[in-house]
PDB file of C-alpha atoms and ligand atoms in Angstrom:
ATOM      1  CA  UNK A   1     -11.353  -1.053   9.632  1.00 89.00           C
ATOM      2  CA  UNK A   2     -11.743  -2.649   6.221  1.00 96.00           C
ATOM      3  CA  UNK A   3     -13.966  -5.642   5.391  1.00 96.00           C
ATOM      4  CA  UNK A   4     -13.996  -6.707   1.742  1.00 96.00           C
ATOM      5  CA  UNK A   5     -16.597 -10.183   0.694  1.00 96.00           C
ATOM      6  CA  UNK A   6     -16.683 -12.008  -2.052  1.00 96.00           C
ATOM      7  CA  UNK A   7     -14.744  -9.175  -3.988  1.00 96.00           C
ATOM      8  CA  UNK A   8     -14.820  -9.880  -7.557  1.00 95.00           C
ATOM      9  CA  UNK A   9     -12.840  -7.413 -10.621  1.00 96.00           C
ATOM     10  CA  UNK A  10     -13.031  -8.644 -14.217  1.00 94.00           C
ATOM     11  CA  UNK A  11     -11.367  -6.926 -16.762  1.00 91.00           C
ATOM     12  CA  UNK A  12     -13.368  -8.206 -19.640  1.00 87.00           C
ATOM     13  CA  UNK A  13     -12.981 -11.894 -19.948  1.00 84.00           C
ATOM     14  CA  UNK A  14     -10.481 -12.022 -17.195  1.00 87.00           C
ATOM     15  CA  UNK A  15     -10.862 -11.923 -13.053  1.00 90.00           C
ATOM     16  CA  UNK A  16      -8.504  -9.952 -11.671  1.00 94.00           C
ATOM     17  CA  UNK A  17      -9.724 -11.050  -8.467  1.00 96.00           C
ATOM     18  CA  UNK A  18     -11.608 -13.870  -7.880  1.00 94.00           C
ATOM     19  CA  UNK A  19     -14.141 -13.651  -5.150  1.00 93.00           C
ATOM     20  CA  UNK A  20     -11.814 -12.379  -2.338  1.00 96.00           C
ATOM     21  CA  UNK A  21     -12.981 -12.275   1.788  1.00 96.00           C
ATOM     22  CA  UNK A  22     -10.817 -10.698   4.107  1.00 96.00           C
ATOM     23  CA  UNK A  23     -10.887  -8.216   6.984  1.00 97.00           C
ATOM     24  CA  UNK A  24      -8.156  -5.918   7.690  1.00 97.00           C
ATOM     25  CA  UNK A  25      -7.376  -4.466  11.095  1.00 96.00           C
ATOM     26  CA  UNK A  26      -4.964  -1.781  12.485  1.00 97.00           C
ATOM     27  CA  UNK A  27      -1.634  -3.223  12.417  1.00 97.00           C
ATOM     28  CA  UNK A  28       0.509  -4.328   9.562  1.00 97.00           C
ATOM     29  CA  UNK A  29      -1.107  -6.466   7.031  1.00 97.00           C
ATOM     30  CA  UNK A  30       1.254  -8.252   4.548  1.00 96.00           C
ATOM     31  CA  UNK A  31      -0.240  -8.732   0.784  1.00 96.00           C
ATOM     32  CA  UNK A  32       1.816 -11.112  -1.489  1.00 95.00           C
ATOM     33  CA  UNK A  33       1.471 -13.079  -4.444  1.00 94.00           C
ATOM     34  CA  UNK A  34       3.345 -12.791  -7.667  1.00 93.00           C
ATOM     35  CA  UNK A  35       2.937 -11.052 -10.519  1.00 91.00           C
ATOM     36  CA  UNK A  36      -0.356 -10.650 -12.060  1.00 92.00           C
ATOM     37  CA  UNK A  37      -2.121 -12.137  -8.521  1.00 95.00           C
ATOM     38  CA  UNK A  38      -4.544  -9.503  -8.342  1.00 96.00           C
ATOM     39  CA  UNK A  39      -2.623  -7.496  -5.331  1.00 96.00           C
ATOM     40  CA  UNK A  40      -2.542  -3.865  -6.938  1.00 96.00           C
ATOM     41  CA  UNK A  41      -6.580  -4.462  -8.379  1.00 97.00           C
ATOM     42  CA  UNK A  42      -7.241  -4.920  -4.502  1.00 97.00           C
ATOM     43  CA  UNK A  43      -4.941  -1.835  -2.741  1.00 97.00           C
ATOM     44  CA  UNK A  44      -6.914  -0.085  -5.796  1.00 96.00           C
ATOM     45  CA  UNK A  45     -10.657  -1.105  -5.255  1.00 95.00           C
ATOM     46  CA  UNK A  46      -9.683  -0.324  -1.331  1.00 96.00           C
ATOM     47  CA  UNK A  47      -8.024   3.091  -2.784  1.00 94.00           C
ATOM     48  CA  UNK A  48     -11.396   3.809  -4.425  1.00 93.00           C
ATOM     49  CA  UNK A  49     -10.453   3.840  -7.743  1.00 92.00           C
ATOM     50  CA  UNK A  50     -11.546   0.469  -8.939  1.00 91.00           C
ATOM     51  CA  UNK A  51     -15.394  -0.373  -8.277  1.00 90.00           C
ATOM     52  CA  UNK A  52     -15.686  -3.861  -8.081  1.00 92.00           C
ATOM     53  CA  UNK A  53     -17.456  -6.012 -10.568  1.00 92.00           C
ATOM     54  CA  UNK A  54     -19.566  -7.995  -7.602  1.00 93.00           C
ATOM     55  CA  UNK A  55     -18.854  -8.387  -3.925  1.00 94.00           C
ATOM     56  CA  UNK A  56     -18.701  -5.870  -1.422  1.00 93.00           C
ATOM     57  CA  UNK A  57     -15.905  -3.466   0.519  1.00 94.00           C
ATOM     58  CA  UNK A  58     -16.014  -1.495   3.815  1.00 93.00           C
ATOM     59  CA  UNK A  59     -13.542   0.967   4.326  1.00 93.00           C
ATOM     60  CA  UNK A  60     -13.805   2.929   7.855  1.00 91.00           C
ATOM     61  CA  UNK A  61     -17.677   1.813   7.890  1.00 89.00           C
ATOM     62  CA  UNK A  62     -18.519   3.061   4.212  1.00 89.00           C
ATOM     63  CA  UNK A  63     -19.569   0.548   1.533  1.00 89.00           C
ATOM     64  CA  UNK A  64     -17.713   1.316  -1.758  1.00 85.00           C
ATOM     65  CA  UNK A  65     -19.710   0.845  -4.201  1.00 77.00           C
ATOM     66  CA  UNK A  66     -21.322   2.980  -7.294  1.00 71.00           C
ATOM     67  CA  UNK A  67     -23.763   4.754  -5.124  1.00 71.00           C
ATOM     68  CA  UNK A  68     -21.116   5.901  -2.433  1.00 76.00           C
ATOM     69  CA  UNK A  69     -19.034   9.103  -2.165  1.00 80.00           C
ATOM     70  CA  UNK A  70     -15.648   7.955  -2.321  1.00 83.00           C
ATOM     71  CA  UNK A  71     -14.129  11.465  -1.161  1.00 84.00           C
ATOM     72  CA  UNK A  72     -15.114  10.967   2.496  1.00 83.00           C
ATOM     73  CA  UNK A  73     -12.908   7.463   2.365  1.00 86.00           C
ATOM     74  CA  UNK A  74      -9.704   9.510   0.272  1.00 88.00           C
ATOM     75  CA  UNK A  75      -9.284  11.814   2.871  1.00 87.00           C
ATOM     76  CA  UNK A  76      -8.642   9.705   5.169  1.00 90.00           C
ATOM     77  CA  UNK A  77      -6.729   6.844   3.796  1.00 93.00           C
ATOM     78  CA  UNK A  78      -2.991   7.470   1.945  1.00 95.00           C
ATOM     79  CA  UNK A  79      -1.817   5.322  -1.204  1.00 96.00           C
ATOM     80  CA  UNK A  80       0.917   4.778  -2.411  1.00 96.00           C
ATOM     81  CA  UNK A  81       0.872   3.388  -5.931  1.00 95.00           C
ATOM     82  CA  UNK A  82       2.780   1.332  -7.888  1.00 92.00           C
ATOM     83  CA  UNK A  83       3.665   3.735 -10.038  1.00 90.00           C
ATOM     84  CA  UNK A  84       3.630   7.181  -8.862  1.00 89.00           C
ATOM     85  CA  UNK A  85       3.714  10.567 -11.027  1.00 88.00           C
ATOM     86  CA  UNK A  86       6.574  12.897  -9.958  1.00 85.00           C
ATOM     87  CA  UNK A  87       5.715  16.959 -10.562  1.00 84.00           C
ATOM     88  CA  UNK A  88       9.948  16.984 -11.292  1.00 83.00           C
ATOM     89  CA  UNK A  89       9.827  20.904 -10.787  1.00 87.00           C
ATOM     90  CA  UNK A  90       8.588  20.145  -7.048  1.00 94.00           C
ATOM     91  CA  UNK A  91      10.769  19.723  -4.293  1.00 96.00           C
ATOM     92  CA  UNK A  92      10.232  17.129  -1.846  1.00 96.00           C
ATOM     93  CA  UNK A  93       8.240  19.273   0.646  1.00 96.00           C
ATOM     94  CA  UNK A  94       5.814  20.917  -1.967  1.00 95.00           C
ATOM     95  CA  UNK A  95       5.088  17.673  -3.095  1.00 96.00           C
ATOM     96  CA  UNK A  96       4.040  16.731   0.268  1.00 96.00           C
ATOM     97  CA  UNK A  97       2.544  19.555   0.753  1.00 94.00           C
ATOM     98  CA  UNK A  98       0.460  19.048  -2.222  1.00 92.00           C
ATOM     99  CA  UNK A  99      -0.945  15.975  -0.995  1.00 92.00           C
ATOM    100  CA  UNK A 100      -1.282  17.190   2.509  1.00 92.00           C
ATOM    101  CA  UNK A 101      -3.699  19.289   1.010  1.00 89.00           C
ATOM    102  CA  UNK A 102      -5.598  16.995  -1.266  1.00 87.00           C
ATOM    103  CA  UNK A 103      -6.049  14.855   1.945  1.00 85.00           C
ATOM    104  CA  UNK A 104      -7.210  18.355   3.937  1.00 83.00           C
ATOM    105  CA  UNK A 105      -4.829  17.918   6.321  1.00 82.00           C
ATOM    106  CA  UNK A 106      -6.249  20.983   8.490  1.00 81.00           C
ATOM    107  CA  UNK A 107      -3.650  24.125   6.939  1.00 80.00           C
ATOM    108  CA  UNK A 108      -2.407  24.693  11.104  1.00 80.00           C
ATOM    109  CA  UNK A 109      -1.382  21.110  10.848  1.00 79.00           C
ATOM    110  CA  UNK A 110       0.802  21.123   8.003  1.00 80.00           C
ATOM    111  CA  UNK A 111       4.130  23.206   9.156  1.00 84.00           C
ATOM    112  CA  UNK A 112       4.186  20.259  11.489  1.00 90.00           C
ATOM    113  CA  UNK A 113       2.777  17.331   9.470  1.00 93.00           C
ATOM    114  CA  UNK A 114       5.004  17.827   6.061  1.00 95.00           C
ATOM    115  CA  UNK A 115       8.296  17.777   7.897  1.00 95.00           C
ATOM    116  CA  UNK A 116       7.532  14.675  10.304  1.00 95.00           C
ATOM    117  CA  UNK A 117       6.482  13.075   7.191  1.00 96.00           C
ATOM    118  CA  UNK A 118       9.871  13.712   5.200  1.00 97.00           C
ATOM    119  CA  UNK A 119      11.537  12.807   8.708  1.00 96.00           C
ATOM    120  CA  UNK A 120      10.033   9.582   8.722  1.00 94.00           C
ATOM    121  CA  UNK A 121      11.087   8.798   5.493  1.00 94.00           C
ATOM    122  CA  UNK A 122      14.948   9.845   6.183  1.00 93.00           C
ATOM    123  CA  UNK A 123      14.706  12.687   3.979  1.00 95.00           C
ATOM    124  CA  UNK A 124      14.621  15.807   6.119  1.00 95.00           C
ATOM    125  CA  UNK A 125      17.985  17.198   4.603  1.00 95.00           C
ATOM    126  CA  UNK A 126      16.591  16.857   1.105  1.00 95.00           C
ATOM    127  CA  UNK A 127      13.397  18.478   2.103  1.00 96.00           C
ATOM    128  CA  UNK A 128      13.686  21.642  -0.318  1.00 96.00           C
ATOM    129  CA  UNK A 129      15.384  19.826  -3.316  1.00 95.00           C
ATOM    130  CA  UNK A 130      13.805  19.459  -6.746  1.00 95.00           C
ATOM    131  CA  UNK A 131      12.394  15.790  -7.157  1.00 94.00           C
ATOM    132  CA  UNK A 132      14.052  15.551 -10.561  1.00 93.00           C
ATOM    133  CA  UNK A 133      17.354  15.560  -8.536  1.00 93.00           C
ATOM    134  CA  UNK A 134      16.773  12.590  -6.360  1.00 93.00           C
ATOM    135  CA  UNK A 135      17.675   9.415  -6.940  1.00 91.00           C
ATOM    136  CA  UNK A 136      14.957   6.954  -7.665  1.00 90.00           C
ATOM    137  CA  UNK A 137      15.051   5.478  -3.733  1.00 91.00           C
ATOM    138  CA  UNK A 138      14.874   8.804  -2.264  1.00 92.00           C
ATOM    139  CA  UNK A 139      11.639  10.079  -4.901  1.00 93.00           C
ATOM    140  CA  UNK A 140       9.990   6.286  -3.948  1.00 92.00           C
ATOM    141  CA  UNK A 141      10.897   8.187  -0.014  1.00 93.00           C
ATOM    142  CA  UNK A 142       9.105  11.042  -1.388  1.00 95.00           C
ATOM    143  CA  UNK A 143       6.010   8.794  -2.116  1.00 95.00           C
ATOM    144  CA  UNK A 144       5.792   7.036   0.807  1.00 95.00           C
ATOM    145  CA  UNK A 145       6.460  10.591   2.679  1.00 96.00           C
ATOM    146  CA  UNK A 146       3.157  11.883   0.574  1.00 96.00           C
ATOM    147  CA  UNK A 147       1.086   8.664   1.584  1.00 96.00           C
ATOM    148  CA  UNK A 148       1.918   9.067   5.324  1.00 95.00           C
ATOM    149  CA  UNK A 149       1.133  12.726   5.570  1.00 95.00           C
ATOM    150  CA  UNK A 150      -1.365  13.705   8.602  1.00 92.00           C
ATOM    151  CA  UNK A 151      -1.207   9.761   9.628  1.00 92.00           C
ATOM    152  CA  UNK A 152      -4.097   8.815   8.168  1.00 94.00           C
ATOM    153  CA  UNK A 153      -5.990   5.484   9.857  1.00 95.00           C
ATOM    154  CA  UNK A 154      -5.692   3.817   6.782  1.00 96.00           C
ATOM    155  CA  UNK A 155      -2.424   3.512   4.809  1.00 97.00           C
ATOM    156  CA  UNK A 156      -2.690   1.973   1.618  1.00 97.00           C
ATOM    157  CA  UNK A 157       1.419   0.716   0.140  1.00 97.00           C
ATOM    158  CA  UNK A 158       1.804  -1.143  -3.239  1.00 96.00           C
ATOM    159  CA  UNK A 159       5.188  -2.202  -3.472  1.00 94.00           C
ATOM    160  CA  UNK A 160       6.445   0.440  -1.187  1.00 93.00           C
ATOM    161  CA  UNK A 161      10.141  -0.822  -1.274  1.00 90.00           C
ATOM    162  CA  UNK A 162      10.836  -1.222  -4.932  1.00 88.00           C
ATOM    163  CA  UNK A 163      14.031   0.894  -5.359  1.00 86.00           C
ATOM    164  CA  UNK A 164      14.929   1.236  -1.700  1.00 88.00           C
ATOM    165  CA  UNK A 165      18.603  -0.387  -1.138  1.00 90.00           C
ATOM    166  CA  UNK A 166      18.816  -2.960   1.543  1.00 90.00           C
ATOM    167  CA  UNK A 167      19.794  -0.708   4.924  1.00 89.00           C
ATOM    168  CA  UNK A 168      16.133   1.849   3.516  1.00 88.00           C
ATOM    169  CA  UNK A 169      14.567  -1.576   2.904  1.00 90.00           C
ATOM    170  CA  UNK A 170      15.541  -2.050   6.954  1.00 90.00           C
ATOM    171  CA  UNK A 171      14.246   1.330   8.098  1.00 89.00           C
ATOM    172  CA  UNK A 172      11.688   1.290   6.109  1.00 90.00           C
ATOM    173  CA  UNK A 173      10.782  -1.806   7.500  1.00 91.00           C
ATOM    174  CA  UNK A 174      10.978  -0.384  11.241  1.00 91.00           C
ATOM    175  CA  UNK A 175       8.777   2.803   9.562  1.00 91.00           C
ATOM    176  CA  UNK A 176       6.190  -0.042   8.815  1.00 93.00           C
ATOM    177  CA  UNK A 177       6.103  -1.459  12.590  1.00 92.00           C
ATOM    178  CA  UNK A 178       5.632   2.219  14.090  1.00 92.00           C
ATOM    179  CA  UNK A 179       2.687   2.666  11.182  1.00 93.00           C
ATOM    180  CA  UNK A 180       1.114  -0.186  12.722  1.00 95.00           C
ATOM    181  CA  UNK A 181       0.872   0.882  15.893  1.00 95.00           C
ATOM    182  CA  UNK A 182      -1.767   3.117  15.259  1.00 93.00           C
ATOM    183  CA  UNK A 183      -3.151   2.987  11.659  1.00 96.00           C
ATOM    184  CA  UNK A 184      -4.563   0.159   9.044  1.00 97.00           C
ATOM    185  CA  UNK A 185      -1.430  -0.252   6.912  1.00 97.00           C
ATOM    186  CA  UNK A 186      -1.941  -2.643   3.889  1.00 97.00           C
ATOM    187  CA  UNK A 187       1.471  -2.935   1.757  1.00 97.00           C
ATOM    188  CA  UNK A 188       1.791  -5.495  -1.056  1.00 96.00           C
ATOM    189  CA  UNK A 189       4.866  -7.121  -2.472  1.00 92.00           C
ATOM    190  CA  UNK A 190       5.838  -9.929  -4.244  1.00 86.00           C
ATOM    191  CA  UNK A 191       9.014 -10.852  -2.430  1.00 86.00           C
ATOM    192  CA  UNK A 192       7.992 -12.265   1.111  1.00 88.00           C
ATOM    193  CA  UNK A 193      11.353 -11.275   2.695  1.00 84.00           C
ATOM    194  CA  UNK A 194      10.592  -7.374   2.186  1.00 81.00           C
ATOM    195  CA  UNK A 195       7.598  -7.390   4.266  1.00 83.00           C
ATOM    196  CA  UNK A 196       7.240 -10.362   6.487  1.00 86.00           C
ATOM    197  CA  UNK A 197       9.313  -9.136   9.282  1.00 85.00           C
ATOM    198  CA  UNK A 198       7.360  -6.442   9.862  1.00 89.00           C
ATOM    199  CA  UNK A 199       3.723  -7.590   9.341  1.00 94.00           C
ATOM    200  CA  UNK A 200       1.032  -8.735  11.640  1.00 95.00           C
ATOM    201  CA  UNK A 201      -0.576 -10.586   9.337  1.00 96.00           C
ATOM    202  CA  UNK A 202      -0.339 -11.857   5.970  1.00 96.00           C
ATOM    203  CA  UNK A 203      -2.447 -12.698   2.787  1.00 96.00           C
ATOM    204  CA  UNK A 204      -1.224 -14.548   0.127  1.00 96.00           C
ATOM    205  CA  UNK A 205      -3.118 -14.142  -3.287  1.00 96.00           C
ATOM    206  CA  UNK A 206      -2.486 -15.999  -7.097  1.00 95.00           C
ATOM    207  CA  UNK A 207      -4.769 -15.571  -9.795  1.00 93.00           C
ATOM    208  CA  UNK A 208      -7.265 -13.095  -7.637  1.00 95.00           C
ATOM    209  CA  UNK A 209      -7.943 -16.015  -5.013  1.00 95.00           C
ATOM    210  CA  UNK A 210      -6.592 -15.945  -1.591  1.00 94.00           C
ATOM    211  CA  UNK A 211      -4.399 -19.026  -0.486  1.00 95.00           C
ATOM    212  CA  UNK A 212      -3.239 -18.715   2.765  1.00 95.00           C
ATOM    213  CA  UNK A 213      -3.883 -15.729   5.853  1.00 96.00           C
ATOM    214  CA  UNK A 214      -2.328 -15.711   9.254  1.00 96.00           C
ATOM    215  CA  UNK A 215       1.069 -14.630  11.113  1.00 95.00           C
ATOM    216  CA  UNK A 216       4.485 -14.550   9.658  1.00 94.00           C
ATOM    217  CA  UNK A 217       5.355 -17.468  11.451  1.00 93.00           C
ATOM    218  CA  UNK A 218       2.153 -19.736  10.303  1.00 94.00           C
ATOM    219  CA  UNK A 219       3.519 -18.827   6.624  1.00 94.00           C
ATOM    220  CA  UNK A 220       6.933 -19.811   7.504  1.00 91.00           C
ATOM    221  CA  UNK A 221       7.936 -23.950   6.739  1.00 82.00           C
ATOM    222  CA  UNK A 222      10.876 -24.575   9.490  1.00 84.00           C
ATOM    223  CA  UNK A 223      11.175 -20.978   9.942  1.00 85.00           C
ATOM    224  CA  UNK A 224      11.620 -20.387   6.693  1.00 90.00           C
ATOM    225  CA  UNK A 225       9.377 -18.429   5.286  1.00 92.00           C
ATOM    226  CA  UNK A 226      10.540 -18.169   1.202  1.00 92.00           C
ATOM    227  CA  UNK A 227       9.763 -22.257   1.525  1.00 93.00           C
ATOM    228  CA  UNK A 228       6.604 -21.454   2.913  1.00 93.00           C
ATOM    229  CA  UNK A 229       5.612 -18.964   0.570  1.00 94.00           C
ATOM    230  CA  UNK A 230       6.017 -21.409  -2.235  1.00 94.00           C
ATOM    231  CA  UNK A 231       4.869 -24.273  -0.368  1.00 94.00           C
ATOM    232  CA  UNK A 232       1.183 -22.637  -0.134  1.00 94.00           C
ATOM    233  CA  UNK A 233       1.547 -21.601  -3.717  1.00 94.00           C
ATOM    234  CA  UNK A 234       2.097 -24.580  -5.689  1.00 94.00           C
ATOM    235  CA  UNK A 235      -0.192 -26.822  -2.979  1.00 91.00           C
ATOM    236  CA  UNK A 236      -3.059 -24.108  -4.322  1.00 88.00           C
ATOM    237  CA  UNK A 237      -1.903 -24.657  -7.817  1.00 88.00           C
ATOM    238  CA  UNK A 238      -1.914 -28.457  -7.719  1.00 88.00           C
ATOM    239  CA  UNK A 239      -5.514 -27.892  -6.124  1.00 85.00           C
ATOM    240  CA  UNK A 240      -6.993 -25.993  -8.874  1.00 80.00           C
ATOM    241  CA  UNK A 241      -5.436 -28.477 -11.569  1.00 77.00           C
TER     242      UNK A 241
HETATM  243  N1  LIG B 301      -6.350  -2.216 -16.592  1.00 66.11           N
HETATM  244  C1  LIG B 301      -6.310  -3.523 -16.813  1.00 66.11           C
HETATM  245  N2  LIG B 301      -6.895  -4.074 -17.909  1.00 66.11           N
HETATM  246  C2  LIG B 301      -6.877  -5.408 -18.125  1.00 66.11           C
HETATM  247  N3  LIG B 301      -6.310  -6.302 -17.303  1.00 66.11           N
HETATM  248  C3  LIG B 301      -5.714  -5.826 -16.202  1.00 66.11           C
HETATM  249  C4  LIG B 301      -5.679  -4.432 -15.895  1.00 66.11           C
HETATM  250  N4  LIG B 301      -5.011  -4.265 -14.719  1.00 66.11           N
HETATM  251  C5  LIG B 301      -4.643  -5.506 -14.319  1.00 66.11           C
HETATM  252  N5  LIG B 301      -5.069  -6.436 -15.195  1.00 66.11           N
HETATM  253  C6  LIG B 301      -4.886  -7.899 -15.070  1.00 66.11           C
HETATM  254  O1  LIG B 301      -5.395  -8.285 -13.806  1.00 66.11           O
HETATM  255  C7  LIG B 301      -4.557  -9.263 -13.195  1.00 66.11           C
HETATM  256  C8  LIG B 301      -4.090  -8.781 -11.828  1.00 66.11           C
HETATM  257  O2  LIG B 301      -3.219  -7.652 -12.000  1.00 66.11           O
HETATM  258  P1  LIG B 301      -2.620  -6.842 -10.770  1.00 66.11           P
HETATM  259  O3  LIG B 301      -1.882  -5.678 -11.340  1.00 66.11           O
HETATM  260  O4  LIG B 301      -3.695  -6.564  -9.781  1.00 66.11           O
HETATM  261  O5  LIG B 301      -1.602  -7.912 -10.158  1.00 66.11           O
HETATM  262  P2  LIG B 301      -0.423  -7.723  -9.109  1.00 66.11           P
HETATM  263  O6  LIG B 301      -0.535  -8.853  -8.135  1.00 66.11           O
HETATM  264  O7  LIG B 301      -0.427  -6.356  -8.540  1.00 66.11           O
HETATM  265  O8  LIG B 301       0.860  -7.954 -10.018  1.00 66.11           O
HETATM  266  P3  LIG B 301       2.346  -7.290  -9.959  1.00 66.11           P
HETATM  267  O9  LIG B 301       3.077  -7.962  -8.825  1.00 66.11           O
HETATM  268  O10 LIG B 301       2.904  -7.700 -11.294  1.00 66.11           O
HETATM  269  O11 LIG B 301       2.188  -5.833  -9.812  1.00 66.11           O
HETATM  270  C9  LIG B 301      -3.428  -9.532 -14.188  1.00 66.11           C
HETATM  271  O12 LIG B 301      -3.767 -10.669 -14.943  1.00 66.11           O
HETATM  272  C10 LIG B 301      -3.413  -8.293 -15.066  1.00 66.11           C
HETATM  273  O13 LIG B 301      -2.967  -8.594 -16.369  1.00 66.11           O
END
């Protein structure tokens, strides 16, 4: 589904990644790292809105790259960014709507796909409320709602659950699974607990170079996988001393 090699993104004088090789397959795929690890350049070269500085990327059997059309690859792939722009004067369902039709989602689809979409997201009964009167869990609902539209193969999440209180962090996580089942989903964090649960497999990434990939319970040191997660960290850092 997406096969990235040797991915490389400098701003200026610094790598934001750092020659990067990883395939991604449907399923949930897990993207951690702390701050500043290079997660969001990555979910934004694969987003087509970052060309990368060397290295290649494959999304759904297109190269990204200078030469390619990168509208082809948006309409079928949803993203989530970190930050997402609110129209506040929307309610929930035109903003979905919006994006439904962005993505094309054919126009007979969309009585159907908008409202499974807020469904998903626990937000049915908010549907036709302005955005600037949700709270700031239910508009990061609305974004994920806007990503999912039409179920695209791809599904592209950075930091999906900042904002989300613990029992939405739980459905959302469930949300995740059922994703899986049937589309690419990438979805980057930097707190392992949020995500592991639910992913397939995971990548761990600091300073743009990948550090560890494989299942949950590979990551996890005596089942616990916060100890793993820093266990692979600082053994990379000590490396690269
Ligand atoms: N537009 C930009 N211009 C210059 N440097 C940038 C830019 N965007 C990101 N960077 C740098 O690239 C590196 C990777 O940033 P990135 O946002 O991809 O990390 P991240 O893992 O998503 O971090 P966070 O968890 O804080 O969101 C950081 O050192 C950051 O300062």
């Amino acid at each position: 589904m997406i096969q990235i090699e040797d991915l490389t993104v400098r701003y200026r004088a610094r790598h934001a990644l750092a020659g990067v090789t990883a395939r991604f397959d449907v399923g949930v795929n897990g993207l951690l790292g702390p701050n500043g690890a290079g997660k969001s350049t990555l979910v934004r070269v694969l987003a087509t809105l970052i060309t990368p500085t060397s290295g290649s990327a494959e999304v759904l059997g297109r190269r990204l790259d200078a030469a390619s059309d990168p509208r082809e690859i948006r309409r079928r792939l949803g993203y989530l960014p970190q930050e997402l722009g609110y129209y506040p004067r929307f309610t929930a369902r035109e903003f979905v709507e919006h994006f439904a039709w962005l993505k094309e989602v054919p126009a007979a689809g969309l009585p159907d796909a908008v409202p499974r979409a807020l469904e998903r997201v626990g937000l049915a009964d908010r549907a036709d409320e302005k955005i600037r009167r949700l709270s700031g869990g239910m508009r990061r609902r609305v974004g994920i709602a806007q990503a999912i539209v039409g179920e695209p193969p791809v599904l592209l999440l950075d930091e999906p659950a900042t904002g989300l209180d613990p029992e939405q962090r739980m459905e959302f996580r469930q949300l995740l699974a059922e994703l899986g089942r049937q589309s690419c989903v990438i979805v980057s964090s930097h707190l392992v607990e949020d995500v592991a649960k639910a992913c397939d497999r995971m990548w761990v990434l600091d300073a743009g170079r990948p550090v560890f990939e494989g299942t949950p319970a590979e990551l996890a040191a005596d089942g616990d996988l916060e100890a793993g997660y820093r266990a692979v960290l600082s053994s990379a850092r000590e490396e690269a001393a």
